[in-house]
Coordinates of C-alpha atoms in Angstrom, one line a residue:
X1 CA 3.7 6.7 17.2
X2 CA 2.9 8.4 20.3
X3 CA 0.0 11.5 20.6
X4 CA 2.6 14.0 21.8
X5 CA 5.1 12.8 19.0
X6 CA 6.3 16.1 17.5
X7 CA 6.4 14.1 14.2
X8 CA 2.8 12.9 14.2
X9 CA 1.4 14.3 10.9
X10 CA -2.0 14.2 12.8
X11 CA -0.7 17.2 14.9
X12 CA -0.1 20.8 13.7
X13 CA 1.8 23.6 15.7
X14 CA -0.5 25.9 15.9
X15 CA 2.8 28.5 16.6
X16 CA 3.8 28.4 13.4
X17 CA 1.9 29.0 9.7
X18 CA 1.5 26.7 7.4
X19 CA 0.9 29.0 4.7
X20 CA -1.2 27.7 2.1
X21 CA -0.9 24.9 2.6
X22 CA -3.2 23.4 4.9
X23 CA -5.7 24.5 1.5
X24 CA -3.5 22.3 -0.8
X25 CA -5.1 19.0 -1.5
X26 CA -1.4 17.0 -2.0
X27 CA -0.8 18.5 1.6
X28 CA -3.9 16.5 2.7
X29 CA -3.0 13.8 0.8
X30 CA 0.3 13.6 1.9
X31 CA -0.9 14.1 5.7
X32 CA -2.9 11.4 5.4
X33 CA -0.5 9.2 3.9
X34 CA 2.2 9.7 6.8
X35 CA -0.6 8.6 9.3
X36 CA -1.6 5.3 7.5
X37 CA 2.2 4.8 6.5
X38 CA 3.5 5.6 10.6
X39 CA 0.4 2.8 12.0
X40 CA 0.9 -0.3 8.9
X41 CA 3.8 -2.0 9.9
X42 CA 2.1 -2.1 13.3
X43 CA -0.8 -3.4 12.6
X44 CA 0.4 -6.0 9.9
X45 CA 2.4 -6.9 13.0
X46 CA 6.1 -6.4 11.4
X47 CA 7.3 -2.7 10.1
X48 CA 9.2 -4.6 7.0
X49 CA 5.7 -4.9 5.1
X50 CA 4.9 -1.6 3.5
X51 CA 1.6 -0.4 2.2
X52 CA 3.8 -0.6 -1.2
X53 CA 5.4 -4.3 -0.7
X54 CA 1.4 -5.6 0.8
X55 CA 0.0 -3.8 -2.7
X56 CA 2.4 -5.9 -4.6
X57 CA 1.6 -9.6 -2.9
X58 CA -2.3 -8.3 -2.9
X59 CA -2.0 -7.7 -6.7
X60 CA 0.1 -10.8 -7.4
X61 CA -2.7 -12.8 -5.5
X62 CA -5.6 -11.6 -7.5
X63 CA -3.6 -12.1 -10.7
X64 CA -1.4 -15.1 -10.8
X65 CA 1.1 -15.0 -13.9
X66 CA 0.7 -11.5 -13.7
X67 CA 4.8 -10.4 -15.4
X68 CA 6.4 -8.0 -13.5
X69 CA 6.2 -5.0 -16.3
X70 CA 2.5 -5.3 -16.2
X71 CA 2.7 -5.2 -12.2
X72 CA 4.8 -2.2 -12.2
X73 CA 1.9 -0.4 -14.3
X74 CA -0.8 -1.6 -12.7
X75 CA 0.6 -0.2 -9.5
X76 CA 2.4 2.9 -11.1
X77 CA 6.2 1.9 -10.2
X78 CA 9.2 2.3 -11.7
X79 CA 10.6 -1.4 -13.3
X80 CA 13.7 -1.2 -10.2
X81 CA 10.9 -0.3 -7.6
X82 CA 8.9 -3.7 -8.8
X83 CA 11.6 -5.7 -8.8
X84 CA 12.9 -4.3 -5.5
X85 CA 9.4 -5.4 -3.9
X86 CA 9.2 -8.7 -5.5
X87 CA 12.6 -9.9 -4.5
X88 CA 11.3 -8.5 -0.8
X89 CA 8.4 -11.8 -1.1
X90 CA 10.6 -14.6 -2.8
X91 CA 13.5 -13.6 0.1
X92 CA 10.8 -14.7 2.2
X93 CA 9.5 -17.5 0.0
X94 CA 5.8 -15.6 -0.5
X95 CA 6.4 -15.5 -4.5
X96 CA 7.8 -17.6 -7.5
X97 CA 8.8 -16.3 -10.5
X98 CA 8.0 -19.1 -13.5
X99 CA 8.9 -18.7 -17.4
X100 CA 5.9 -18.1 -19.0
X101 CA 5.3 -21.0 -21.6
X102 CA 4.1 -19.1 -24.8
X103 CA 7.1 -16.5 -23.9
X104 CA 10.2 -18.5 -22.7
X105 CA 11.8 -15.0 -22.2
X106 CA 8.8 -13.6 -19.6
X107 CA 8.5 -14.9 -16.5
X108 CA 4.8 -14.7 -14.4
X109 CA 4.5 -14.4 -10.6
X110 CA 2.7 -16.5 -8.3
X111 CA 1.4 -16.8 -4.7
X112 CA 3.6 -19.5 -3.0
X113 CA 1.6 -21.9 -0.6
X114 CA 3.4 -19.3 2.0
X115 CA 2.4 -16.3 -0.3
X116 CA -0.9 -17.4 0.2
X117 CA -1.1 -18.1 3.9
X118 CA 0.5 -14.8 4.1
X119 CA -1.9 -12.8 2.4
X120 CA -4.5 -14.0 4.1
X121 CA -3.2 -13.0 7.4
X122 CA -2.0 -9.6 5.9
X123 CA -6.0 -9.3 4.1
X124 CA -7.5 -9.1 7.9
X125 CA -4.7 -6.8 9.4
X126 CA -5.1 -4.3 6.9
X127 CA -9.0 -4.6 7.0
X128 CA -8.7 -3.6 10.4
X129 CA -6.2 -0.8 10.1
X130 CA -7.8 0.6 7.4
X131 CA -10.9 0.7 9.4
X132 CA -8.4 2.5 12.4
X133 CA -8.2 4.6 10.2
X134 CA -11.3 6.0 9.2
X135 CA -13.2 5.3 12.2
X136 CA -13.5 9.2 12.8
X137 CA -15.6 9.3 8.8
X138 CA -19.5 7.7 8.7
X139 CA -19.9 4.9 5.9
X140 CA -21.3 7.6 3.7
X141 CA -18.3 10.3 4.1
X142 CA -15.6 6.9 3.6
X143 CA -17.6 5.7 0.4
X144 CA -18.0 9.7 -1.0
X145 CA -13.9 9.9 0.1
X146 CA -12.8 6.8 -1.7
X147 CA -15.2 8.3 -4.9
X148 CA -13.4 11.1 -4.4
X149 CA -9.6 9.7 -4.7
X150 CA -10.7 7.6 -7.3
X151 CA -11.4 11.0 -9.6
X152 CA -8.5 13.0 -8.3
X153 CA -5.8 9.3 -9.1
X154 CA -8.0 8.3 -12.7
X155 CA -7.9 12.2 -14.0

């Protein structure tokens, strides 16, 4: 997204008031958000992966035979939205969906040798954007931010 974009959240018109809410913390949030959504599919290296669809294959990855109802919670989606996001990795043969043997009815999700290869890839692209992203905080401001989130998301 270019510096002179008119849609760049970073920018604000300084011609027009915003209000209150440049002192609202979801307008902050939401700011923020628009910025690292606008720059991930660029520095994954294809605009298909979403911070949303990378959180489910990083999830899946660090909890093999993980079932798709507890994915949904642990990420706080909606059932559809999980399912929408899962069939986005088997479509490209990242994930496999296997009956669980104690519960013929449940089915668990695992990394696919592709998954895997995938995920590493996608681990060191979003290492580095993430870092894009915060270059302009010091280690202690990104640790005290993250602290921060981490209060304001557990309550």
């Amino acid at each position: 997204m270019a510096a002179n974009s008119r849609n760049d959240p970073r920018l604000f018109d300084s011609s027009y008031s915003y209000g209150q809410l440049t002192s609202l913390t979801g307008f902050a949030l939401r700011r923020a958000s628009l910025l690292d959504f606008g720059k991930f599919g660029d520095s994954v290296g294809d605009r298909a992966i979403t911070p949303l669809r990378y959180s489910l294959l990083e999830v899946v990855g660090a909890n093999p035979g993980l079932q798709q109802v507890e994915l949904a919670k642990i990420l706080g989606l909606s059932k559809p939205a999980a399912t929408l996001g899962l069939d986005f990795w088997e479509k490209r043969n990242c994930i496999s969906r296997r009956k669980d043997r104690d519960d013929r009815r449940s089915y668990g999700i695992y990394l696919t040798e592709q998954g895997e290869a995938t995920l590493a890839q996608l681990r060191d692209n979003v290492r580095q954007h993430d870092e894009r992203l915060t270059t302009c905080l010091s280690d202690e401001e990104l640790l005290q931010l993250r602290t921060l989130l981490r209060r304001i998301y557990s309550g």
